[in-house]
mmCIF file of C-alpha atoms in Angstrom:
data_model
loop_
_atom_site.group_PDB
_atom_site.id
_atom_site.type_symbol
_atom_site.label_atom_id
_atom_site.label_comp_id
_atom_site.label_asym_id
_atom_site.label_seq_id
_atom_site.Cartn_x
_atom_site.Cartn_y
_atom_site.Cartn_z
ATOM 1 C CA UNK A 75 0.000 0.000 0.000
ATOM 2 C CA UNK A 76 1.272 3.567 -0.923
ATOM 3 C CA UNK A 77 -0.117 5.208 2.823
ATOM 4 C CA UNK A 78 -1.352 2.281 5.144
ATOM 5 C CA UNK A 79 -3.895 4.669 7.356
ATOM 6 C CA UNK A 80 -7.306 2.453 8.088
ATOM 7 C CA UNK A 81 -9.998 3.338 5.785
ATOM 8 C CA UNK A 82 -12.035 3.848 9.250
ATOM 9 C CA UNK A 83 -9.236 6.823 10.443
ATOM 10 C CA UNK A 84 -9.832 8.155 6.488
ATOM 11 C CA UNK A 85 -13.292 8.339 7.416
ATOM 12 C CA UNK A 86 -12.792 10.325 11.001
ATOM 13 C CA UNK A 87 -10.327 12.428 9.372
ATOM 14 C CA UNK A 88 -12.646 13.592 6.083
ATOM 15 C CA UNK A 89 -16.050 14.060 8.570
ATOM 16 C CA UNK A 90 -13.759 16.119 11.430
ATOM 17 C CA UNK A 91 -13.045 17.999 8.212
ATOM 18 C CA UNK A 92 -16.256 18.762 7.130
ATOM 19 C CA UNK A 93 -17.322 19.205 11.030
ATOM 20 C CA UNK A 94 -14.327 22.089 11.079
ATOM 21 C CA UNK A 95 -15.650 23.605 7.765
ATOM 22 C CA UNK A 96 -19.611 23.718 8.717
ATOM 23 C CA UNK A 97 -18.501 25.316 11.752
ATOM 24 C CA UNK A 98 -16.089 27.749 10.861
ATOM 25 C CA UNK A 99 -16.689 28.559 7.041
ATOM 26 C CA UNK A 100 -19.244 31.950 7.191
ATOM 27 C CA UNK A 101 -20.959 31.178 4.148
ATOM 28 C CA UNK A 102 -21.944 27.215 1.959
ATOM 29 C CA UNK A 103 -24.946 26.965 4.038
ATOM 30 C CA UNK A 104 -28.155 25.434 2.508
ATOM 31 C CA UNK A 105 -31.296 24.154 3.497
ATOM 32 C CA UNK A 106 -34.178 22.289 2.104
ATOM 33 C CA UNK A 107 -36.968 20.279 2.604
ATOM 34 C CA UNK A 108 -36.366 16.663 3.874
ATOM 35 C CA UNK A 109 -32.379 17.411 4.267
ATOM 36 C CA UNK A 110 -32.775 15.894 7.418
ATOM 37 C CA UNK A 111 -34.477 12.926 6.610
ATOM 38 C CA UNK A 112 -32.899 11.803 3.341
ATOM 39 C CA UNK A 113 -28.971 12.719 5.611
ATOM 40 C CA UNK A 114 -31.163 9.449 7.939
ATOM 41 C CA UNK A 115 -31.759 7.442 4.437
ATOM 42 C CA UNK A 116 -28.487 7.631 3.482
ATOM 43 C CA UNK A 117 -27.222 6.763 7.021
ATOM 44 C CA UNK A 118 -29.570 3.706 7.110
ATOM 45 C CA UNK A 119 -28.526 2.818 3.318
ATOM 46 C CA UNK A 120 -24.791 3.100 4.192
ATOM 47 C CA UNK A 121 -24.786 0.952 7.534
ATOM 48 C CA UNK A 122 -27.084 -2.106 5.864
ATOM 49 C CA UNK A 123 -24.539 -2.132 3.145
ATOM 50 C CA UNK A 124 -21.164 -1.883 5.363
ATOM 51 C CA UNK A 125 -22.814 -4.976 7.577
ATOM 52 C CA UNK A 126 -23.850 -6.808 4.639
ATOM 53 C CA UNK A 127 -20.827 -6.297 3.257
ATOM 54 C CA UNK A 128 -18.713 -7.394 5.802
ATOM 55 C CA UNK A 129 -21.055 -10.600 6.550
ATOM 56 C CA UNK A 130 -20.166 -11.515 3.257
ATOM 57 C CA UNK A 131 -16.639 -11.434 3.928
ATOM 58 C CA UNK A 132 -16.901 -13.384 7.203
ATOM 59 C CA UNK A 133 -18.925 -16.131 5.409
ATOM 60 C CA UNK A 134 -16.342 -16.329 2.433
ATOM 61 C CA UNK A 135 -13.555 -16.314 5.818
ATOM 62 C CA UNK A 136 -11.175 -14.003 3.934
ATOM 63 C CA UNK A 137 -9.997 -10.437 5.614
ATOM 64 C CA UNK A 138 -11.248 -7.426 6.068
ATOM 65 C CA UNK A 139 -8.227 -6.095 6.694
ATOM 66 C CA UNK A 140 -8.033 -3.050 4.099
ATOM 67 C CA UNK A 141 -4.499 -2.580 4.595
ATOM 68 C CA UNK A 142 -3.525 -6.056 3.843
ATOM 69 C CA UNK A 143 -5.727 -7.136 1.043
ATOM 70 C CA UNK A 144 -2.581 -10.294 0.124
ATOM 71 C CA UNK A 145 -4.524 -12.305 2.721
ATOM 72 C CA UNK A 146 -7.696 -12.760 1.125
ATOM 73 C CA UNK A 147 -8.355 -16.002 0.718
ATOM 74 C CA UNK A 148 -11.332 -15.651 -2.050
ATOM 75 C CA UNK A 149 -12.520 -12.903 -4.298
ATOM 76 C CA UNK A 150 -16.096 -11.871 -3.090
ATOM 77 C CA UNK A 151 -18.177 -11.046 -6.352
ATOM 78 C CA UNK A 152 -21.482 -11.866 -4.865
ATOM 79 C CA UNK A 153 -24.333 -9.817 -2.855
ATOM 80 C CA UNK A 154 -23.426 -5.798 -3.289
ATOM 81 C CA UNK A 155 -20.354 -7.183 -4.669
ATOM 82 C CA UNK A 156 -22.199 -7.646 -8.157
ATOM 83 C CA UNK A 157 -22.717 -4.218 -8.361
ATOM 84 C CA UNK A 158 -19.765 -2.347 -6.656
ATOM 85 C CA UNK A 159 -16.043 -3.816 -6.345
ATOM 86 C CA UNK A 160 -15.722 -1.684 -2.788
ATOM 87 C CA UNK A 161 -19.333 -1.859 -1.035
ATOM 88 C CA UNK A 162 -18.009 -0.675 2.040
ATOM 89 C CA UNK A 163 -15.875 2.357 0.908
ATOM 90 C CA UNK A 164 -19.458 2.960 -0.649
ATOM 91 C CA UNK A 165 -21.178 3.295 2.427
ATOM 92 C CA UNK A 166 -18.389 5.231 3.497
ATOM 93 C CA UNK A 167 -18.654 7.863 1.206
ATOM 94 C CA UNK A 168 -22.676 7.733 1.998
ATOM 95 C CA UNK A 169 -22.358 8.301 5.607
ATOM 96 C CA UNK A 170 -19.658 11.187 5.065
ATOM 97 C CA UNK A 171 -22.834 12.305 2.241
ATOM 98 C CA UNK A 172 -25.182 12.072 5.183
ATOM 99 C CA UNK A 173 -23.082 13.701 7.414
ATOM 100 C CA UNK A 174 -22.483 16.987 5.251
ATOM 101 C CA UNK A 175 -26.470 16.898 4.861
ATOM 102 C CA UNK A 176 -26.493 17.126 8.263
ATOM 103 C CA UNK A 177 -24.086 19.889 8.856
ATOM 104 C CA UNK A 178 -25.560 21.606 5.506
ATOM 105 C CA UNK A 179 -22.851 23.029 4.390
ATOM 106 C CA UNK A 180 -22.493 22.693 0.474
ATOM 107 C CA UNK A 181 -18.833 22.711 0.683
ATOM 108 C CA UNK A 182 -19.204 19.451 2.278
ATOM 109 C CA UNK A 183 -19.900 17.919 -0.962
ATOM 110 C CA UNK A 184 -16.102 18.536 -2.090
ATOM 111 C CA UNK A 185 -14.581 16.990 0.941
ATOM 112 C CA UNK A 186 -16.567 13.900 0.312
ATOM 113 C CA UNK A 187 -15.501 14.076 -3.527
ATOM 114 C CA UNK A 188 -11.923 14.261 -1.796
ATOM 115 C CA UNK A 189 -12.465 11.264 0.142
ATOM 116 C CA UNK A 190 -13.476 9.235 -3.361
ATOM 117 C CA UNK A 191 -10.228 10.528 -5.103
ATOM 118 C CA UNK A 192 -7.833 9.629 -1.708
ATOM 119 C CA UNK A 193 -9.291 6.500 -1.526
ATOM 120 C CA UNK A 194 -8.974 5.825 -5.010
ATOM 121 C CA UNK A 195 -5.448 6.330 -5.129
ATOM 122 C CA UNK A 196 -4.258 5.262 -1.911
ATOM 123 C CA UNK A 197 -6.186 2.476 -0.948
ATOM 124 C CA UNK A 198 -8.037 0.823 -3.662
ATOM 125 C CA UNK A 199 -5.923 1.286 -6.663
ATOM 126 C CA UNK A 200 -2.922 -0.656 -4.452
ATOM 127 C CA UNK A 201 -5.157 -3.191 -3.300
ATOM 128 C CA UNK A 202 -6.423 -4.119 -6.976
ATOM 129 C CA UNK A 203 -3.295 -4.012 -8.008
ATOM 130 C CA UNK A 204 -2.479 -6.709 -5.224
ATOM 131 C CA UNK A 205 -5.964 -8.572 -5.807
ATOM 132 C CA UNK A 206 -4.393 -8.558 -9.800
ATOM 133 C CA UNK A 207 -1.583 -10.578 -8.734
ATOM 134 C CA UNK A 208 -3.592 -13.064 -6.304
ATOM 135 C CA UNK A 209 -6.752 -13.634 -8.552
ATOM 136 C CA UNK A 210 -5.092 -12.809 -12.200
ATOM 137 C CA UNK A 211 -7.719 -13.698 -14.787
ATOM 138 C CA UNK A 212 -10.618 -13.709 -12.006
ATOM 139 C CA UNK A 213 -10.025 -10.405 -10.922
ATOM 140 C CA UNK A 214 -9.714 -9.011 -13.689
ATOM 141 C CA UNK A 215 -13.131 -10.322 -15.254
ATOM 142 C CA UNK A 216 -14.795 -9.404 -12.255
ATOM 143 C CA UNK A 217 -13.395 -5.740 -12.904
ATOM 144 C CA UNK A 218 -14.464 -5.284 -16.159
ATOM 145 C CA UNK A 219 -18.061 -6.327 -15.753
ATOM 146 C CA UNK A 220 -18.081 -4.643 -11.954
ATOM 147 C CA UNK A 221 -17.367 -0.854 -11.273
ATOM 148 C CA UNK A 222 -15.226 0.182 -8.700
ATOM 149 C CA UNK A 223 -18.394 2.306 -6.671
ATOM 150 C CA UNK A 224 -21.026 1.875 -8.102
#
């Protein structure tokens, strides 16, 4: 891995962010109908999808260590997994979503675009590149018929 920092601490760091710019930044503020609730959609979206997620990966019994992805054991393809190659940096990026709904500031919105292009390149680019080399032709299959978020 290029920077070996827990996608969980990635996650802290980008909502203190957006906690320190809601508070501090005098103007981004917005409002609207239902803010509220749909910041408690996306909350309840993003948790059923990070435990799904991981109950896939417990029931496959390969890691879920993000920082050592050489361990797995078996590529997971099933489930969300059909439809995004990193479910739980997905629900991720929806509870940061949620969480700059909440603070409604609309500046919020690039910090969480931040979080998709860190992520990108130093966490899931190195651990494809490290899935390439376990799985070879299964990976990559799986990568061209899967996207990467959704």
């Amino acid at each position: 891995m290029e920077l070996k920092l827990p996608p969980a601490l990635v996650v802290f760091i980008f909502a203190f962010a957006m906690y320190l710019l809601s508070r501090f930044l005098p103007f981004g503020y917005f409002d609207f109908f239902g803010r509220l609730l749909l910041a408690k959609i996306l909350t309840g979206t993003a948790i059923v999808i990070l435990c799904v997620s991981l109950i896939q990966f417990f029931k496959s019994k390969t890691t879920i260590d993000p920082t050592a992805p050489a361990k797995s054991k078996k590529l997971v393809t099933n489930g969300f997994y059909k439809f995004s190659r990193n479910p739980m940096y997905l629900a991720m990026l929806l509870l940061l979503l949620a969480l700059g709904l909440k603070f409604g500031n609309a500046f919020n919105v690039l910090l969480a675009a931040g979080f998709v292009s860190f992520m990108n390149r130093f966490q899931i680019i190195p651990e494809e590149r490290m899935l390439l080399e376990k799985f070879g032709r299964e990976f990559k299959d799986y990568c061209t018929i899967t996207r990467r978020w959704f």
